[in-house]
mmCIF file of C-alpha atoms in Angstrom:
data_model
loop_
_atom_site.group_PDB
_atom_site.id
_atom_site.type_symbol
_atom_site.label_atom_id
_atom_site.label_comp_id
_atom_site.label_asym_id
_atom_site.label_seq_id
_atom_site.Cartn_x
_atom_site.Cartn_y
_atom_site.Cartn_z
ATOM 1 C CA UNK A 147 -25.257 19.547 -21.473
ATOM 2 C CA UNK A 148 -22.058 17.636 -19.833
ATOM 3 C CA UNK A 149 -19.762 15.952 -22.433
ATOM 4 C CA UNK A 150 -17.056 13.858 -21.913
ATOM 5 C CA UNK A 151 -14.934 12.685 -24.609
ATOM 6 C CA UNK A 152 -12.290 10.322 -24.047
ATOM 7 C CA UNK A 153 -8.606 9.759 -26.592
ATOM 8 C CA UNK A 154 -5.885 8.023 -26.128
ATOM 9 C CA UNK A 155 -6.722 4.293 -26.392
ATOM 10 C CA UNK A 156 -4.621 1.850 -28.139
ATOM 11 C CA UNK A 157 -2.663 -1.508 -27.814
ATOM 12 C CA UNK A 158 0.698 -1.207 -25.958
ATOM 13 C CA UNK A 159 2.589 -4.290 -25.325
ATOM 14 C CA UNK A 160 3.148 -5.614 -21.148
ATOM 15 C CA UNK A 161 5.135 -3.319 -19.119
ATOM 16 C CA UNK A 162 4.517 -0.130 -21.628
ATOM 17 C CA UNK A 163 2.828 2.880 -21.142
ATOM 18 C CA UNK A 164 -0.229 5.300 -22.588
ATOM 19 C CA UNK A 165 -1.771 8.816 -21.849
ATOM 20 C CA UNK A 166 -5.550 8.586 -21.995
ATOM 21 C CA UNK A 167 -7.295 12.203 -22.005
ATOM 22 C CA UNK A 168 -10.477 13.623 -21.304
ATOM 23 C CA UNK A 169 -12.014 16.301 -23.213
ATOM 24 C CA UNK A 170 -14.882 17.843 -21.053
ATOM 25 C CA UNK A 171 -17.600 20.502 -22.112
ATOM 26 C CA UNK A 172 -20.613 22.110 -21.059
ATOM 27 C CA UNK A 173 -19.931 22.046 -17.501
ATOM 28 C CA UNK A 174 -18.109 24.294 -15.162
ATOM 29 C CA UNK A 175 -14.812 21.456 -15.038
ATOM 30 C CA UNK A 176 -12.624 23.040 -12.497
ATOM 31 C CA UNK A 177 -15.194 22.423 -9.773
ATOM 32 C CA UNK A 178 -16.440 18.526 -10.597
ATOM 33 C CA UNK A 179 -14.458 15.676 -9.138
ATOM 34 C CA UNK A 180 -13.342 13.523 -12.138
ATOM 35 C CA UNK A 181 -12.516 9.755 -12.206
ATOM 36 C CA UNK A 182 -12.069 7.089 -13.965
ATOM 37 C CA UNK A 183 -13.703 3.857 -14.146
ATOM 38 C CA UNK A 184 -12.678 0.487 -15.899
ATOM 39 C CA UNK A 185 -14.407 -2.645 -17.824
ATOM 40 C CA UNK A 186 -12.563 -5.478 -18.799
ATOM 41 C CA UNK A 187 -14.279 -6.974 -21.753
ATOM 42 C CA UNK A 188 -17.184 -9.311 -20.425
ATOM 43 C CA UNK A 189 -16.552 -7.991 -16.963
ATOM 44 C CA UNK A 190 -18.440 -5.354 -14.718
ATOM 45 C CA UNK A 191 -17.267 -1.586 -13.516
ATOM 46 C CA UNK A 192 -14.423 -1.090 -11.596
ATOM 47 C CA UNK A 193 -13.679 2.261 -10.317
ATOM 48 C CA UNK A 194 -10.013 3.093 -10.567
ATOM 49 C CA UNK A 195 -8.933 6.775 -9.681
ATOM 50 C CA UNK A 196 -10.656 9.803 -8.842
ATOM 51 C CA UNK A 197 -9.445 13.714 -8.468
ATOM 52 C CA UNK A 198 -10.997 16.793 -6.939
ATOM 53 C CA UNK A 199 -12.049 20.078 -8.469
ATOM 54 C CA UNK A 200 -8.877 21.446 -6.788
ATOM 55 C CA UNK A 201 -6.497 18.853 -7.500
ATOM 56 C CA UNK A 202 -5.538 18.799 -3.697
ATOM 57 C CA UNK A 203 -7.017 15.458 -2.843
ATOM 58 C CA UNK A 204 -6.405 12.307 -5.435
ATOM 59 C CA UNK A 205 -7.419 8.714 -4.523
ATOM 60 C CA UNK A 206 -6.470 5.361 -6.492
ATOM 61 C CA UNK A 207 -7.456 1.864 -6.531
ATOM 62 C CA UNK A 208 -5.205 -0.400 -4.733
ATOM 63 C CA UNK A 209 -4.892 -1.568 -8.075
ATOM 64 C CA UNK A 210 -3.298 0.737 -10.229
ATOM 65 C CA UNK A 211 -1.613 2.443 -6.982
ATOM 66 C CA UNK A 212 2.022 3.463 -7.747
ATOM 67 C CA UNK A 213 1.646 2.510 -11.754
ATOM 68 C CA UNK A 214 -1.475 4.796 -12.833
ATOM 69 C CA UNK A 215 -1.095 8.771 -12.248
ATOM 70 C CA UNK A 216 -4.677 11.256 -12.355
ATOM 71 C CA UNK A 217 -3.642 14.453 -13.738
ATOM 72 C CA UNK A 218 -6.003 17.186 -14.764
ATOM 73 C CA UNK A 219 -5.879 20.633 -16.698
ATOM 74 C CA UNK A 220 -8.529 23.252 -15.191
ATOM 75 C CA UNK A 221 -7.578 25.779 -17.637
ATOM 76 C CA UNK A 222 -8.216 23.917 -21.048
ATOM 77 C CA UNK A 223 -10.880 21.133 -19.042
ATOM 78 C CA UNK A 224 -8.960 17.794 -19.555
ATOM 79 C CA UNK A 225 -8.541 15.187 -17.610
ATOM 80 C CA UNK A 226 -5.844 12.439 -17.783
ATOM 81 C CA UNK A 227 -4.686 9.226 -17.163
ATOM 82 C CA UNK A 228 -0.576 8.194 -17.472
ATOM 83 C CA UNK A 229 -0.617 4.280 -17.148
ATOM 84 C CA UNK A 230 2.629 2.746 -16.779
ATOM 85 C CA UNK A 231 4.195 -0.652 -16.201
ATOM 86 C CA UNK A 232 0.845 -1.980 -18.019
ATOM 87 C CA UNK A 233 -0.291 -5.672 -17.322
ATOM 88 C CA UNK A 234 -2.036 -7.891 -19.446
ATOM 89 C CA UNK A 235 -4.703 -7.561 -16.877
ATOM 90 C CA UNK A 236 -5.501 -3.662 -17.581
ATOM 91 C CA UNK A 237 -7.473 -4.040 -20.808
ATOM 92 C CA UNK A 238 -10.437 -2.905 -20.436
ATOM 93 C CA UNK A 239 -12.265 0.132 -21.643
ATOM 94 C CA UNK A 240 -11.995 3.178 -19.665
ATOM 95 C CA UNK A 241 -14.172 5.541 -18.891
ATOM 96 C CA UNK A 242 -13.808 9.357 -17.797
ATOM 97 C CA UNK A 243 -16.763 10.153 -14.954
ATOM 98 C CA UNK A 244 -17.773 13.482 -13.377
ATOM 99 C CA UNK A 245 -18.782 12.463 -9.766
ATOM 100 C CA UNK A 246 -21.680 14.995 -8.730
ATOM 101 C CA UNK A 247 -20.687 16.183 -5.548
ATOM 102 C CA UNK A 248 -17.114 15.017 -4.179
ATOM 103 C CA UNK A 249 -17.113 17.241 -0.926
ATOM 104 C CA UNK A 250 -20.765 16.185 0.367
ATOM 105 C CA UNK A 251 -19.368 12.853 -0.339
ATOM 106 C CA UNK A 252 -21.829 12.046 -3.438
ATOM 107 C CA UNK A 253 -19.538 10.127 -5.320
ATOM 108 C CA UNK A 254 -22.198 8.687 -7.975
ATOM 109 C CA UNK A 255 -21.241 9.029 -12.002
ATOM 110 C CA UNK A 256 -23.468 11.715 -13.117
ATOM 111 C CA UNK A 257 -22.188 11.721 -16.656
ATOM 112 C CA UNK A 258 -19.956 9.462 -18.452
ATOM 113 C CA UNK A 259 -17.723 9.616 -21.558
ATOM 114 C CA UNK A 260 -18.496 6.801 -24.354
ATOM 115 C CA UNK A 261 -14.955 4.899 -23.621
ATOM 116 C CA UNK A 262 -11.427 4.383 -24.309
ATOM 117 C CA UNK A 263 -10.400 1.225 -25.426
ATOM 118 C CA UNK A 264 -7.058 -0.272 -23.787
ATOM 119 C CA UNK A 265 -5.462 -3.579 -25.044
ATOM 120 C CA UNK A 266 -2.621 -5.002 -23.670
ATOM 121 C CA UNK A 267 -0.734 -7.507 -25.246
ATOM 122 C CA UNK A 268 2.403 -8.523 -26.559
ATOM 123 C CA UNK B 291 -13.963 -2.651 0.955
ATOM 124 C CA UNK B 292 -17.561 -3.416 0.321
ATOM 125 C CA UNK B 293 -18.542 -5.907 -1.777
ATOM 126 C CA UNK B 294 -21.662 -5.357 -3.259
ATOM 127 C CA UNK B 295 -23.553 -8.978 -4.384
ATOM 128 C CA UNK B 296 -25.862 -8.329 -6.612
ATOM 129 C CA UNK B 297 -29.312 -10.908 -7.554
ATOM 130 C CA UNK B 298 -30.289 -12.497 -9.704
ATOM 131 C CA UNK B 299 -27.220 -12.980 -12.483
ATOM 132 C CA UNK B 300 -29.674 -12.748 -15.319
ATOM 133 C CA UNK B 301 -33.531 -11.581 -15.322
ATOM 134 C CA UNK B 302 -35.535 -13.096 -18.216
ATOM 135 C CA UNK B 303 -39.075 -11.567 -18.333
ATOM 136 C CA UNK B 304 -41.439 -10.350 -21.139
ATOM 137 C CA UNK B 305 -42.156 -7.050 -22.162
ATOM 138 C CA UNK B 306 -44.906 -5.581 -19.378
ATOM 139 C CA UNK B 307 -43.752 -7.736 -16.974
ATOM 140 C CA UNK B 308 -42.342 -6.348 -13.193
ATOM 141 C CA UNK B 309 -38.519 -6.462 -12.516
ATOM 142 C CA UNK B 310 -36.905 -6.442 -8.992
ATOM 143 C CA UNK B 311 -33.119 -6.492 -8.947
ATOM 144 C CA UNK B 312 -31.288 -6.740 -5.635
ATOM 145 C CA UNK B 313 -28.097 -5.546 -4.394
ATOM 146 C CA UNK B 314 -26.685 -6.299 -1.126
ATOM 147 C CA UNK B 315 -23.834 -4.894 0.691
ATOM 148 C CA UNK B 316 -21.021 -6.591 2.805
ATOM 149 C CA UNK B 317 -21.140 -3.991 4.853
ATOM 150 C CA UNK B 318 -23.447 -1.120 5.964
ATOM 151 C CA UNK B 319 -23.633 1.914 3.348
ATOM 152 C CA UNK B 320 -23.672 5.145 5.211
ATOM 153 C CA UNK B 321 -26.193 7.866 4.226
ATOM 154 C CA UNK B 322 -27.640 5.092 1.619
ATOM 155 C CA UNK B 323 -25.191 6.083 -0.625
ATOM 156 C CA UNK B 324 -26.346 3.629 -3.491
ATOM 157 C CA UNK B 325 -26.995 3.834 -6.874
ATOM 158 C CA UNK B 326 -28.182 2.152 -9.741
ATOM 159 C CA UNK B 327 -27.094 2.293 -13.338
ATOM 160 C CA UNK B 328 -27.998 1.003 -16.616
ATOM 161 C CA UNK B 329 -25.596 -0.364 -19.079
ATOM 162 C CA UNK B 330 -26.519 -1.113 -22.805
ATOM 163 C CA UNK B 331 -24.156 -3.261 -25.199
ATOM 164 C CA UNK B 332 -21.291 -0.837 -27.004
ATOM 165 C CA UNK B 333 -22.691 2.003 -24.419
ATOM 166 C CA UNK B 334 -21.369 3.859 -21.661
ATOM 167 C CA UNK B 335 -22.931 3.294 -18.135
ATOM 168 C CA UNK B 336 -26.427 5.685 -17.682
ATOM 169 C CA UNK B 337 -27.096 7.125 -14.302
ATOM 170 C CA UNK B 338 -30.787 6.090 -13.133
ATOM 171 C CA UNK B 339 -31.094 6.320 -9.410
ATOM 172 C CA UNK B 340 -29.144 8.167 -6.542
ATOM 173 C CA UNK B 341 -29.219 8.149 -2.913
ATOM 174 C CA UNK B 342 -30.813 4.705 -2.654
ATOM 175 C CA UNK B 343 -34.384 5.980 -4.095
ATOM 176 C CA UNK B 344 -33.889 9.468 -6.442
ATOM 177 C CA UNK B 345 -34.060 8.925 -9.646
ATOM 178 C CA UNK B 346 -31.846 10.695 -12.099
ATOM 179 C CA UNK B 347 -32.915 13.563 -14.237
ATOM 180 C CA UNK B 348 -34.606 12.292 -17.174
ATOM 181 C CA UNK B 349 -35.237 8.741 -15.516
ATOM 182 C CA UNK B 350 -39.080 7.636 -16.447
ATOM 183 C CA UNK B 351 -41.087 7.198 -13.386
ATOM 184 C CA UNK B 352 -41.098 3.251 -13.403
ATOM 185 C CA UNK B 353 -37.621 2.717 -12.658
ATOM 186 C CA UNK B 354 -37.831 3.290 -8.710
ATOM 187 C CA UNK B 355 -35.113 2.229 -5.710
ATOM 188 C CA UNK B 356 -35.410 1.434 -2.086
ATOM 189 C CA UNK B 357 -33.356 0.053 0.523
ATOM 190 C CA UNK B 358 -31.347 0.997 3.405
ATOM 191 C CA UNK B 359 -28.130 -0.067 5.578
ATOM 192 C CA UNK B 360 -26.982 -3.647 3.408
ATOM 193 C CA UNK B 361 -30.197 -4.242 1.207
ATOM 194 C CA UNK B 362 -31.081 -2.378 -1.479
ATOM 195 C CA UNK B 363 -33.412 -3.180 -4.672
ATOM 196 C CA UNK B 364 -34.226 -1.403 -8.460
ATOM 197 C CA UNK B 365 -37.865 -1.905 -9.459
ATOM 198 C CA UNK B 366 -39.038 -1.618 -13.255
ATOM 199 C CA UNK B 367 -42.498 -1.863 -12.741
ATOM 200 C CA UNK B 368 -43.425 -2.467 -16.342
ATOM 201 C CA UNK B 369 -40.590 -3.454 -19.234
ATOM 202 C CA UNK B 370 -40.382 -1.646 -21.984
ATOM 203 C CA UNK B 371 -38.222 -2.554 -24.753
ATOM 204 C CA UNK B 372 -35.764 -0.445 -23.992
ATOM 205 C CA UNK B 373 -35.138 -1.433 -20.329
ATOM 206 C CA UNK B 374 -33.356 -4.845 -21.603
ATOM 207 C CA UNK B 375 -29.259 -4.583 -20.547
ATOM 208 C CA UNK B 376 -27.450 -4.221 -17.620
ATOM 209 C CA UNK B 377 -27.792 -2.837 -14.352
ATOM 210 C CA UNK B 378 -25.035 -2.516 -11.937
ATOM 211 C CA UNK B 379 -25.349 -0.766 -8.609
ATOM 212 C CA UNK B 380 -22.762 0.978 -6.973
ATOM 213 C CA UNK B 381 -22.011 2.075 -3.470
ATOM 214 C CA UNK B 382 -20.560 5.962 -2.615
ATOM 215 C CA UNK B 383 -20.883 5.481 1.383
ATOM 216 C CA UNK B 384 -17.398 4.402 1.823
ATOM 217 C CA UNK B 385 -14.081 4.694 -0.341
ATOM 218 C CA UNK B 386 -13.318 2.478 -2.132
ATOM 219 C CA UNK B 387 -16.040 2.881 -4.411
ATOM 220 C CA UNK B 388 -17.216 -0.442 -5.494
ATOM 221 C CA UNK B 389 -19.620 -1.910 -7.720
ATOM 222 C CA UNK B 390 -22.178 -4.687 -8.065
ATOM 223 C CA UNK B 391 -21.005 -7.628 -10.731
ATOM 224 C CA UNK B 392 -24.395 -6.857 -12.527
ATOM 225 C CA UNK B 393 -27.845 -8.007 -13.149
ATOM 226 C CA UNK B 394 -28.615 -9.022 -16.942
ATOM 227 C CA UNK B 395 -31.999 -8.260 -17.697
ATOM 228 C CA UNK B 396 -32.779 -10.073 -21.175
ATOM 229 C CA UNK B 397 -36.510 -10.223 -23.103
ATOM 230 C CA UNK B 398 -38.186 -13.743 -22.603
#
């Protein structure tokens, strides 16, 4: 059984930075596409950055481009997130997502990790 | 990007009773690359239908999809208790992916 199990959460004050990670298990990691995928309390889903299996192709949301990096580990099957030059506007909870097939283009969540929680404020 | 709209806001029914959520697309979804997820309070989103019309593994039988090019709907056919939350539907067709702003479905 998948299991995703995000860390990392916390309250940073405007224009800081945090590393959210992505512990994943029971799944063959290196060949998923992995993403992540915001809520801002009250609010819906909002996809926000997405890497391959092969860490060739990466893809962000227009925004978080240039302040949010993807990262992941193959050989110890993490995932992460660097956000820097945080806005008030980025708390939400965020969620690590295995998409099911990135290549066929099937870019649904098939499994989801139970949430980071990010608060920015000063 | 697409916008996905999604109808009504909030669903009040009683237990039993038939639900029909709709989503609908700003643009055409390629491949009906749509799904449908349910969202419980304090939970992480749960995948319940694929490709417009599959439904996940594990998904009971009533929760069914349909819809093609801009229209797309999630039928319950008969609430249980669990069913009540939120369903958001999400398009794959096109990058960015986007999602619906949610249908509440609450117990009358």
């Amino acid at each position: 059984e998948a299991q995703l199990v995000e860390s990392g959460g916390g309250l940073v004050k405007p224009g800081g930075s945090l590393r959210l990670a992505c512990a994943a298990s029971g799944f063959s990691f290196g060949t998923y596409s992995m993403n992540w995928v915001r809520q801002a309390p009250g609010k819906g889903l909002e996809w926000i950055s997405s890497v391959a299996g092969g860490t060739s192709y990466i893809y962000y949301a227009d925004s978080v481009k240039g302040r949010f990096t993807i990262s992941r580990d193959n050989s110890k099957n993490f995932l992460y997130l660097q956000m820097n030059s945080l806005r008030v506007d980025d708390t939400a909870v965020y969620y690590c997502a295995r998409a099911y097939d990135f290549w066929s283009g099937q870019v649904y969540f098939d499994h989801w990790g139970q949430g980071a929680v990010v608060t920015v404020s000063s | 990007d697409i916008v996905l709209t999604q109808s009504p806001g909030t669903l009040s029914l009683f237990p039993g009773a038939a639900a029909t959520l709709s989503c609908r697309a700003s643009q055409s979804i390629n491949n009906g690359f749509l799904a449908w997820y349910q969202q419980k309070p304090g939970q992480a989103p749960r995948l319940l239908i694929y490709g417009a019309s599959n439904r996940a593994t594990g998904i009971p039988d009533r929760f069914s999809g349909s819809g093609s090019g801009t229209d797309f709907t999630l039928t319950i056919s008969s609430l249980e208790s669990e069913d009540f939350g939120l369903y958001y539907c999400q398009q794959y067709g096109r990058s960015p992916w986007t999602f619906g702003q949610g249908t509440k479905v609450d117990t009358k």
